Amino acid sequence: MSRRPSPSSSTAVPAARYLIGIDGGGTGTRARLVDSAGRRLGQGEAGPSALGQGVDQAWRNIRQAIDAAFLAAGLTPAAEADCALGLGLAGAEVATRRERFLASAPAYCKLALATDAATTLAGAHAGRPGTIVAVGTGTIGLARHADGRETSANGWGFPVGDEGSGAWLGLLAMQIAQQAFDGRSAAGALARAVWRTAGGSRAELLAWCEHAGQQRYAELAPLVFETEADDTQAAALLAAAAQAIEATVVAIDPRAELPLALCGSLGRRLEPYLDAATRARCVKPAGDAIDGALQLVREQIRQPLAPGIP
Amino acid sequence: MSRRPSPSSSTAVPAARYLIGIDGGGTGTRARLVDSAGRRLGQGEAGPSALGQGVDQAWRNIRQAIDAAFLAAGLTPAAEADCALGLGLAGAEVATRRERFLASAPAYCKLALATDAATTLAGAHAGRPGTIVAVGTGTIGLARHADGRETSANGWGFPVGDEGSGAWLGLLAMQIAQQAFDGRSAAGALARAVWRTAGGSRAELLAWCEHAGQQRYAELAPLVFETEADDTQAAALLAAAAQAIEATVVAIDPRAELPLALCGSLGRRLEPYLDAATRARCVKPAGDAIDGALQLVREQIRQPLAPGIP
């Protein structure tokens, strides 16, 4: 048996006056400040902190979001040693990035790091077993099973994966617009809407695509919903997105025994397109990714490391 | 009637001792040297000269390929003023790049620039009306009609367009490998072949995709052909590539009145997958893109600009 301090052992746990939950992605960072009793004090925002965009930028924006949260709470930013941080960051699944990020951390009294998908899962089901499919710019499915196992599907990134996501819908919408432009198919409402947004000549469309990445393609996704009623190709894209979500759900929970929370702006919007059996399993998320990040750091404070293990 | 010098007017045409044809793409540059009577003297190669990768690099590699062609011919590289250059370069359809490229040109006695697709078309049908679909890393279709009109389809670039191309096949092959890896579908021979090439763990596959672009995805395309006999998903991808080529042919030549040359490494390889009607129109290309580039510059020498027009 390994020596393990009891959860009430206070010597190994540094005191945290404040708990801070972070949700960091490719577009922005949100920080929520709560006191040691869990009371919400304030929230702040800053630029992106996805680790794939660089570790220095991530820390810069995380600290800025934290300062903004203290400001919103009417407080002077506290010393790092008084704060425990729970972070859910996009890109934290890549080990080299995660290590570089942790190695350059300021001296917070506690740090708990997971992917934004993991904190979304923890928040949605309050740490209990369940599944999420988060559909926004990207798509990922994650399940926490009753035996503690975690399974994931989808979420392989742009442009190859993330089926059902905003960027995926936008990429396929642009493909439809290109095919209609050069006469490979008839031009419908979706193609015309894309031309109005991205350009009505071959040169303009080529220039738009040359500089477009995941974020920019995702900005075309609303056009698919807007033209659905008048365009069978748009309707087919939304049906395909729903199928991609269903396939993700089946992969992470093949026996269909866990509750499902659809998260992200597009997750909620695509719910009516899912088949009846999948819709029947959908529950309202208990909390958001920041709730999950706060839960993560609370668990670590309750379960301090055994003495001698750094 | 506009004043136009007769083709025999020699005063407006600088003397070209050598004609040089260039075929430049994203992977390499080939230069072929012929004398003023059209006799082939030598050929040389160098790195990429696609204009999208930079104008300075393009000129560096073009000059290096020309020097190599002179060397192969057993000649000292001639002065630029003695050479007329016909160039077919990937990316030459973007006006700003084309202008920057021409503005930084060495003092060749004649320069004729077109896209590599245009020189491939000119070479394949020896300047006569016809259509090509060039299928390699990318896919583009181009037609020159009897009335001189040119029409194009496909060729919108990676990752959104170029349906039927090597990069497109590779991207879809990786998608199949990802879906099999996380349990969204069963693993077939193609998925296993991709795992052997790109990695057998989620972290390895993610890392491979993070650094993969058009060229790297195209390197997966041979796996689709290799696993076709054992994998219905691989066979379906090749059928979809053939359909993409057929749709491209129909768009550029809706009345099916022109001969069709399938060019590029994958064009020839995909010909057996096309429907019988499309296959029946296929002709062997009369020449390659360098022949087309040489023809382009010869036409310009034969048709000098009217006096007073720079």
XYZ file of C-alpha atoms in Angstrom:
620
model
C 0.000 0.000 0.000
C 1.326 3.416 -0.848
C 1.433 6.032 1.851
C -1.255 8.582 1.101
C -2.259 11.546 3.237
C -5.877 11.793 4.221
C -7.920 14.345 2.271
C -8.031 16.514 5.375
C -4.224 16.664 5.541
C -3.635 20.389 5.310
C 0.162 20.582 5.383
C 0.568 19.460 1.738
C -2.066 21.861 0.408
C -1.079 25.495 -0.033
C -3.838 27.905 0.900
C -5.790 29.313 -2.060
C -7.693 32.520 -1.329
C -9.068 32.490 -4.868
C -9.990 29.817 -7.376
C -9.873 30.738 -11.063
C -11.360 28.704 -13.899
C -10.088 29.248 -17.439
C -11.650 28.289 -20.767
C -9.129 28.918 -23.553
C -9.561 28.357 -27.280
C -8.413 29.574 -30.657
C -10.565 32.701 -30.555
C -10.561 33.858 -26.938
C -9.967 33.164 -23.248
C -12.513 33.452 -20.431
C -11.528 33.537 -16.761
C -13.952 33.223 -13.828
C -12.936 34.155 -10.310
C -14.546 32.495 -7.254
C -13.613 32.678 -3.584
C -12.543 29.698 -1.482
C -16.187 29.036 -0.624
C -17.105 28.860 -4.324
C -18.875 32.237 -4.517
C -18.619 33.857 -7.953
C -16.758 37.173 -7.814
C -16.167 38.208 -11.404
C -15.364 37.179 -14.949
C -12.920 38.502 -17.586
C -11.966 37.920 -21.191
C -8.892 38.191 -23.411
C -7.487 36.915 -26.721
C -6.811 33.275 -27.684
C -4.897 30.812 -25.498
C -5.046 27.669 -27.650
C -1.627 26.098 -27.040
C -1.151 25.450 -30.768
C -0.884 29.227 -31.275
C 2.061 29.506 -28.880
C 2.687 29.122 -25.157
C 3.799 32.724 -24.515
C 0.661 34.126 -26.109
C -1.413 31.672 -24.071
C 0.063 32.845 -20.741
C -0.173 36.492 -21.766
C -3.891 36.189 -22.559
C -4.655 33.994 -19.536
C -3.091 36.582 -17.220
C -4.943 39.360 -18.985
C -8.278 37.506 -18.607
C -7.510 36.928 -14.897
C -6.710 40.616 -14.350
C -9.972 41.495 -16.104
C -11.863 39.098 -13.788
C -10.362 40.746 -10.676
C -11.225 44.160 -12.122
C -14.818 43.046 -12.796
C -14.994 41.849 -9.174
C -13.820 45.276 -7.972
C -10.580 43.797 -6.629
C -6.869 44.414 -7.147
C -5.333 41.345 -8.844
C -4.080 39.028 -6.084
C -0.575 37.567 -5.834
C -0.194 34.340 -7.830
C 0.564 32.419 -4.620
C -2.963 33.190 -3.418
C -4.631 31.748 -6.557
C -5.359 28.186 -7.682
C -5.924 27.828 -11.430
C -7.973 25.248 -13.303
C -7.374 25.459 -17.048
C -9.153 23.860 -19.983
C -7.114 24.753 -23.061
C -7.441 23.771 -26.704
C -4.358 21.845 -27.831
C -3.422 20.598 -24.336
C -3.512 17.001 -25.618
C -0.098 17.494 -27.289
C 2.468 16.467 -24.643
C 5.327 18.724 -25.785
C 3.113 21.802 -25.731
C 1.609 20.898 -22.360
C 5.090 20.527 -20.848
C 6.327 23.817 -22.293
C 3.204 25.524 -20.964
C 3.593 24.135 -17.441
C 7.345 24.841 -17.405
C 6.719 28.551 -18.038
C 3.900 28.884 -15.487
C 3.913 31.766 -12.978
C 4.010 30.711 -9.298
C 0.307 29.987 -8.752
C -0.298 27.945 -5.610
C -1.982 25.245 -7.679
C -2.348 24.476 -11.393
C -4.615 21.891 -13.001
C -4.502 21.611 -16.791
C -6.769 19.673 -19.173
C -8.076 20.090 -22.699
C -11.077 22.356 -23.213
C -12.994 19.222 -24.233
C -12.241 17.591 -20.851
C -13.385 20.669 -18.891
C -16.491 20.939 -21.077
C -17.265 17.289 -20.224
C -16.617 17.804 -16.501
C -18.769 20.941 -16.475
C -21.636 19.474 -18.496
C -22.142 16.482 -16.201
C -20.769 18.011 -12.970
C -17.971 15.426 -12.968
C -20.336 12.462 -13.202
C -20.301 9.921 -16.080
C -21.678 11.299 -19.320
C -20.839 12.260 -22.881
C -20.470 15.539 -24.695
C -20.199 16.464 -28.318
C -18.812 19.986 -28.552
C -19.581 21.552 -31.937
C -18.240 24.997 -32.704
C -15.402 25.915 -35.062
C -14.285 22.280 -34.535
C -16.067 19.126 -33.350
C -15.028 16.666 -30.644
C -16.840 13.945 -28.712
C -15.745 12.831 -25.257
C -17.225 10.320 -22.796
C -16.519 9.591 -19.157
C -17.743 6.123 -18.344
C -18.949 4.794 -14.984
C -15.645 2.892 -14.532
C -13.628 6.104 -14.980
C -12.526 5.308 -18.537
C -12.513 8.198 -21.026
C -13.139 7.719 -24.744
C -12.999 10.299 -27.515
C -13.885 10.506 -31.199
C -13.654 13.137 -33.931
C -11.627 16.266 -33.036
C -8.714 15.562 -35.402
C -8.518 19.182 -36.481
C -8.856 21.318 -39.589
C -8.958 20.702 -42.537
C -8.977 16.896 -42.438
C -11.262 16.139 -39.488
C -13.832 17.786 -37.180
C -16.730 16.515 -39.249
C -19.963 18.348 -38.440
C -18.177 21.508 -37.252
C -18.541 25.085 -38.429
C -15.260 25.019 -40.360
C -16.242 21.706 -41.966
C -19.651 23.111 -43.009
C -17.977 26.252 -44.357
C -15.385 24.298 -46.348
C -18.120 22.191 -47.972
C -20.220 25.312 -48.629
C -17.258 26.887 -50.438
C -16.801 23.671 -52.444
C -20.435 23.903 -53.544
C -19.906 27.575 -54.488
C -16.810 26.699 -56.547
C -18.533 23.840 -58.354
C -21.482 26.085 -59.200
C -19.138 28.886 -60.302
C -17.268 26.813 -62.884
C -20.330 24.945 -64.134
C -19.880 21.565 -62.467
C -23.307 21.993 -60.851
C -26.260 24.379 -60.837
C -26.056 27.479 -58.625
C -28.448 27.380 -55.668
C -29.134 29.805 -52.819
C -26.113 28.591 -50.816
C -23.642 29.072 -53.687
C -24.995 32.578 -54.320
C -24.749 33.435 -50.608
C -21.101 32.304 -50.544
C -20.316 34.385 -53.651
C -21.855 37.461 -51.976
C -19.628 36.870 -48.929
C -16.358 35.729 -50.518
C -16.418 37.208 -54.021
C -18.185 36.920 -57.332
C -15.187 36.349 -59.636
C -12.769 33.436 -59.898
C -9.889 35.708 -58.830
C -11.770 36.944 -55.742
C -12.824 33.443 -54.688
C -9.267 32.126 -55.170
C -7.853 35.003 -53.110
C -10.415 34.415 -50.323
C -9.580 30.690 -50.145
C -5.826 31.310 -50.271
C -6.002 33.219 -46.976
C -8.767 31.199 -45.324
C -8.169 28.905 -42.374
C -10.380 27.118 -39.863
C -11.815 30.309 -38.379
C -12.662 31.940 -41.693
C -14.370 28.867 -43.120
C -16.425 28.601 -39.915
C -17.746 32.098 -40.631
C -19.513 30.668 -43.720
C -21.458 28.098 -41.645
C -24.397 30.439 -40.824
C -25.066 30.711 -44.596
C -25.878 26.993 -44.655
C -28.627 27.449 -42.049
C -29.902 30.616 -43.735
C -30.327 28.966 -47.154
C -31.534 25.567 -45.941
C -35.194 26.160 -46.832
C -34.409 27.129 -50.433
C -31.468 24.865 -51.246
C -31.378 21.067 -51.179
C -27.553 21.088 -51.067
C -27.608 23.245 -47.926
C -30.191 20.960 -46.338
C -28.046 17.935 -47.248
C -25.012 19.526 -45.555
C -26.955 19.987 -42.291
C -28.176 16.390 -42.487
C -24.549 15.267 -43.001
C -23.451 17.342 -39.997
C -26.119 15.644 -37.886
C -24.928 12.229 -39.094
C -21.340 13.134 -38.203
C -22.482 14.016 -34.670
C -24.467 10.778 -34.383
C -21.452 8.721 -35.529
C -19.338 10.512 -32.904
C -21.870 9.715 -30.171
C -22.013 6.027 -31.155
C -18.211 5.766 -31.164
C -17.747 7.162 -27.641
C -20.749 5.423 -26.081
C -21.591 2.364 -28.210
C -24.080 0.972 -25.674
C -25.936 4.287 -25.460
C -25.961 4.227 -21.674
C -24.774 7.731 -20.822
C -26.518 11.117 -20.948
C -25.428 13.335 -23.862
C -24.845 17.076 -23.690
C -24.476 18.944 -26.963
C -22.194 21.901 -26.350
C -20.882 24.773 -28.425
C -22.884 27.238 -30.490
C -23.457 24.765 -33.338
C -24.152 21.817 -31.034
C -27.310 23.465 -29.773
C -28.253 24.604 -33.279
C -27.850 21.128 -34.781
C -29.813 19.270 -32.080
C -33.155 19.440 -33.984
C -31.469 17.694 -36.954
C -30.463 14.589 -34.960
C -32.459 11.366 -35.097
C -35.103 10.832 -32.430
C -33.091 8.250 -30.449
C -30.094 10.576 -30.104
C -32.280 13.575 -29.258
C -33.977 11.550 -26.526
C -30.636 11.158 -24.724
C -29.812 14.855 -24.784
C -29.652 16.664 -21.442
C -29.071 20.314 -20.682
C -25.427 20.821 -19.629
C -25.194 21.259 -15.830
C -22.431 23.833 -16.282
C -19.949 25.181 -18.801
C -16.256 24.513 -19.445
C -15.234 27.035 -16.765
C -17.311 25.153 -14.191
C -15.411 22.047 -15.333
C -12.056 23.806 -14.964
C -12.956 24.983 -11.443
C -14.049 21.459 -10.542
C -10.730 20.109 -11.857
C -8.650 22.353 -9.629
C -10.945 21.741 -6.632
C -10.420 17.967 -7.029
C -6.648 18.475 -7.036
C -6.788 20.588 -3.887
C -8.867 17.929 -2.162
C -6.429 15.206 -3.259
C -2.957 16.589 -2.586
C 0.070 14.722 -3.855
C 1.650 12.194 -1.498
C 4.649 13.658 0.397
C 7.891 13.279 -1.512
C 6.219 13.295 -4.915
C 6.815 16.713 -6.491
C -8.214 48.147 -89.502
C -5.333 48.258 -87.080
C -1.835 48.530 -88.441
C -0.138 45.175 -87.999
C 3.315 44.168 -89.228
C 3.537 41.110 -91.466
C 4.820 37.949 -89.750
C 8.050 38.328 -91.738
C 8.726 41.783 -90.254
C 12.075 41.237 -88.586
C 12.864 44.651 -87.153
C 10.488 44.306 -84.131
C 11.726 40.804 -83.230
C 14.967 40.512 -81.288
C 17.105 37.585 -82.428
C 16.856 34.497 -80.213
C 19.688 32.022 -80.617
C 18.005 29.735 -78.112
C 14.432 28.961 -77.158
C 13.826 27.649 -73.646
C 10.607 26.065 -72.403
C 9.882 25.979 -68.661
C 7.430 23.839 -66.718
C 7.318 25.049 -63.120
C 5.256 23.696 -60.245
C 5.188 23.304 -56.496
C 7.683 20.448 -56.485
C 10.186 21.211 -59.237
C 11.117 23.094 -62.397
C 12.064 21.575 -65.751
C 13.772 23.563 -68.518
C 14.242 22.370 -72.120
C 16.682 24.077 -74.468
C 16.127 24.074 -78.251
C 17.931 25.965 -80.994
C 16.290 28.498 -83.311
C 15.424 25.667 -85.710
C 13.622 23.778 -82.934
C 16.259 21.080 -82.426
C 16.360 19.767 -78.852
C 19.731 20.454 -77.221
C 19.330 19.562 -73.551
C 17.131 19.520 -70.494
C 17.686 20.502 -66.856
C 15.869 20.446 -63.517
C 15.770 22.442 -60.289
C 13.541 23.094 -57.255
C 9.992 24.538 -57.282
C 8.964 27.681 -59.149
C 5.248 27.853 -58.318
C 4.652 31.594 -57.954
C 2.676 31.070 -54.746
C 5.912 29.996 -53.043
C 7.642 33.296 -53.850
C 8.880 35.132 -56.917
C 12.576 35.214 -55.938
C 12.667 31.467 -55.383
C 10.917 30.981 -58.721
C 13.531 32.983 -60.663
C 16.392 31.310 -58.748
C 15.156 27.831 -59.649
C 14.249 28.740 -63.240
C 17.785 30.073 -63.834
C 19.271 27.006 -62.182
C 17.178 24.693 -64.396
C 18.253 26.693 -67.485
C 21.935 26.447 -66.498
C 21.469 22.692 -66.018
C 19.911 22.443 -69.504
C 22.889 24.231 -71.081
C 25.240 21.950 -69.129
C 23.355 18.843 -70.318
C 23.700 20.170 -73.894
C 27.456 20.535 -73.413
C 27.212 24.330 -73.735
C 28.213 27.322 -71.643
C 25.037 29.140 -70.490
C 24.260 31.822 -73.088
C 23.647 35.497 -72.349
C 20.010 36.230 -71.454
C 19.699 38.501 -74.514
C 20.255 35.444 -76.725
C 17.431 33.445 -75.136
C 13.632 33.531 -75.555
C 11.711 31.988 -72.645
C 8.302 30.374 -72.634
C 7.093 29.696 -69.087
C 4.184 27.693 -67.750
C 4.109 28.312 -64.005
C 1.713 27.206 -61.308
C 0.052 30.207 -59.687
C 0.483 32.503 -62.697
C -3.291 33.142 -62.738
C -2.926 35.549 -59.779
C -2.347 38.977 -61.344
C -0.295 40.522 -58.517
C 2.149 37.596 -58.502
C 2.401 37.555 -62.282
C 3.264 41.261 -62.315
C 5.871 40.922 -59.567
C 7.405 37.987 -61.443
C 7.625 39.850 -64.765
C 8.933 43.026 -63.080
C 11.910 41.132 -61.655
C 12.737 39.266 -64.873
C 16.340 39.162 -66.158
C 16.886 40.700 -69.627
C 15.801 37.763 -71.797
C 15.125 38.781 -75.390
C 11.561 37.472 -75.107
C 9.321 36.257 -72.288
C 5.970 34.508 -72.585
C 4.223 33.544 -69.348
C 1.143 31.377 -68.787
C -0.123 28.991 -66.137
C 1.203 25.425 -66.193
C -2.354 24.360 -67.052
C -2.343 26.577 -70.159
C 1.005 25.211 -71.369
C -0.145 21.654 -70.645
C -3.230 22.331 -72.804
C -1.171 23.901 -75.601
C 1.302 21.005 -75.525
C -1.315 18.254 -75.371
C -3.181 19.417 -78.473
C -0.272 21.174 -80.246
C -2.133 24.478 -79.930
C -5.318 23.185 -81.585
C -8.733 23.103 -79.860
C -9.009 20.449 -77.185
C -9.433 19.824 -73.468
C -7.133 18.603 -70.749
C -7.705 17.473 -67.216
C -4.383 17.580 -65.390
C -4.457 15.374 -62.284
C -1.418 15.295 -60.030
C -1.052 16.860 -56.580
C -3.924 19.120 -57.697
C -6.606 18.841 -60.403
C -7.576 21.350 -63.090
C -9.554 21.132 -66.304
C -8.999 23.524 -69.216
C -10.535 23.701 -72.705
C -9.619 25.678 -75.800
C -12.626 25.874 -78.052
C -12.705 26.218 -81.854
C -13.686 29.911 -81.517
C -10.611 30.601 -79.337
C -12.577 30.768 -76.063
C -10.952 29.129 -73.021
C -12.969 27.581 -70.190
C -11.726 26.075 -66.951
C -13.166 24.078 -64.058
C -11.844 22.653 -60.795
C -8.303 23.788 -59.788
C -9.422 25.904 -56.804
C -6.545 24.654 -54.688
C -5.925 22.762 -51.470
C -7.654 21.953 -49.148
C -11.051 23.098 -50.414
C -10.939 22.171 -54.109
C -8.973 20.092 -56.614
C -11.422 17.209 -56.382
C -9.975 13.991 -57.812
C -6.363 15.016 -57.135
C -3.659 13.224 -55.166
C -3.940 15.620 -52.209
C -7.737 15.246 -52.241
C -7.464 11.427 -52.270
C -4.880 11.563 -49.468
C -7.008 13.877 -47.312
C -10.005 11.558 -47.648
C -7.793 8.516 -46.957
C -6.608 10.155 -43.726
C -10.225 10.923 -42.803
C -11.057 7.236 -43.222
C -8.046 6.297 -41.072
C -9.136 8.735 -38.328
C -12.730 7.488 -38.332
C -11.522 3.892 -38.071
C -9.053 4.812 -35.328
C -11.638 6.324 -32.996
C -14.332 3.748 -33.714
C -16.639 5.696 -36.019
C -16.168 2.972 -38.666
C -14.506 -0.420 -39.095
C -10.800 -0.485 -39.973
C -10.101 -1.714 -43.503
C -6.904 -2.180 -45.488
C -6.687 1.522 -46.391
C -6.986 2.726 -42.782
C -4.292 0.252 -41.709
C -2.004 1.358 -44.547
C -2.394 5.010 -43.495
C -1.619 4.126 -39.851
C 1.573 2.338 -40.982
C 2.614 5.457 -42.902
C 1.488 8.264 -40.583
C 1.409 6.675 -37.128
C -0.456 4.138 -35.050
C -1.385 6.320 -32.045
C -3.717 9.306 -31.748
C -0.753 11.537 -30.843
C 1.272 10.407 -33.872
C -1.640 10.851 -36.279
C -2.415 14.307 -34.851
C 1.237 15.330 -35.195
C 1.375 14.066 -38.799
C -1.758 16.002 -39.756
C -0.629 19.163 -37.967
C 2.376 19.440 -40.301
C 0.745 18.069 -43.448
C -0.047 20.216 -46.467
C -1.030 19.539 -50.051
C 2.203 17.747 -50.940
C 2.208 15.464 -47.910
C -1.420 14.426 -48.299
C -0.729 13.628 -51.967
C 1.912 11.146 -50.797
C -0.900 9.048 -49.271
C -2.720 8.712 -52.620
C -0.778 5.602 -53.775
C -2.124 3.750 -50.706
C -5.651 4.136 -52.111
C -4.664 2.320 -55.318
C -2.686 -0.324 -53.397
C -5.598 -1.259 -51.120
C -8.387 -0.943 -53.696
C -8.806 -4.695 -54.210
C -9.237 -5.379 -50.467
C -11.117 -2.307 -49.295
C -14.481 -1.060 -50.494
C -13.801 2.429 -49.054
C -10.603 2.687 -51.140
C -12.477 1.540 -54.248
C -15.209 4.111 -53.528
C -12.593 6.890 -53.292
C -11.199 6.006 -56.745
C -14.732 5.928 -58.173
C -15.351 9.377 -56.627
C -12.086 10.671 -58.145
C -13.232 9.430 -61.566
C -16.612 11.159 -61.088
C -14.822 14.396 -60.163
C -12.817 14.194 -63.392
C -15.966 13.468 -65.422
C -17.761 16.466 -63.870
C -14.750 18.629 -64.742
C -14.792 17.434 -68.369
C -18.534 18.111 -68.708
C -18.140 21.629 -67.265
C -15.397 22.704 -69.692
C -16.853 20.997 -72.770
C -20.600 20.510 -72.207
C -21.260 19.470 -75.828
C -18.480 16.857 -75.734
C -17.046 18.006 -79.032
C -13.339 18.273 -78.221
C -10.633 15.639 -77.755
C -9.618 15.069 -74.123
C -6.074 14.504 -72.894
C -5.646 13.260 -69.326
C -2.344 14.632 -68.044
C -0.366 14.289 -64.849
C 0.704 11.119 -63.091
C -2.754 10.462 -61.629
C -4.602 11.443 -64.808
C -3.147 8.483 -66.639
C -3.672 6.221 -63.629
C -7.342 7.171 -63.235
C -8.267 6.793 -66.932
C -9.433 3.146 -66.556
C -11.913 4.275 -63.853
C -13.746 6.740 -66.137
C -17.043 5.873 -67.791
C -16.914 4.468 -71.326
C -18.116 7.673 -73.026
C -15.383 9.771 -71.412
C -12.697 7.148 -72.090
C -13.720 7.060 -75.763
C -12.819 10.759 -76.111
C -9.348 10.366 -74.589
C -6.368 10.988 -76.853
C -2.664 10.604 -76.147
C -1.194 14.079 -75.470
C 0.752 15.312 -78.528
C 3.361 16.877 -76.257
C 3.986 17.922 -72.678
C 3.768 21.257 -70.864
C 7.278 22.222 -71.997
C 6.258 21.725 -75.613
C 3.344 24.023 -74.821
C 5.646 26.628 -73.267
C 7.952 26.534 -76.325
C 4.953 26.905 -78.608
C 3.774 29.896 -76.567
C 7.046 31.764 -76.980
C 7.298 30.798 -80.681
C 3.848 32.300 -81.294
C 4.930 35.533 -79.633
C 8.067 35.713 -81.746
C 6.050 35.120 -84.920
C 3.518 37.762 -83.922
C 5.568 40.725 -82.772
C 3.771 43.635 -81.169
C 2.667 46.444 -83.430
C 5.236 49.285 -83.531
C 4.616 51.794 -80.807
C 2.994 49.316 -78.443
C 5.522 48.429 -75.768
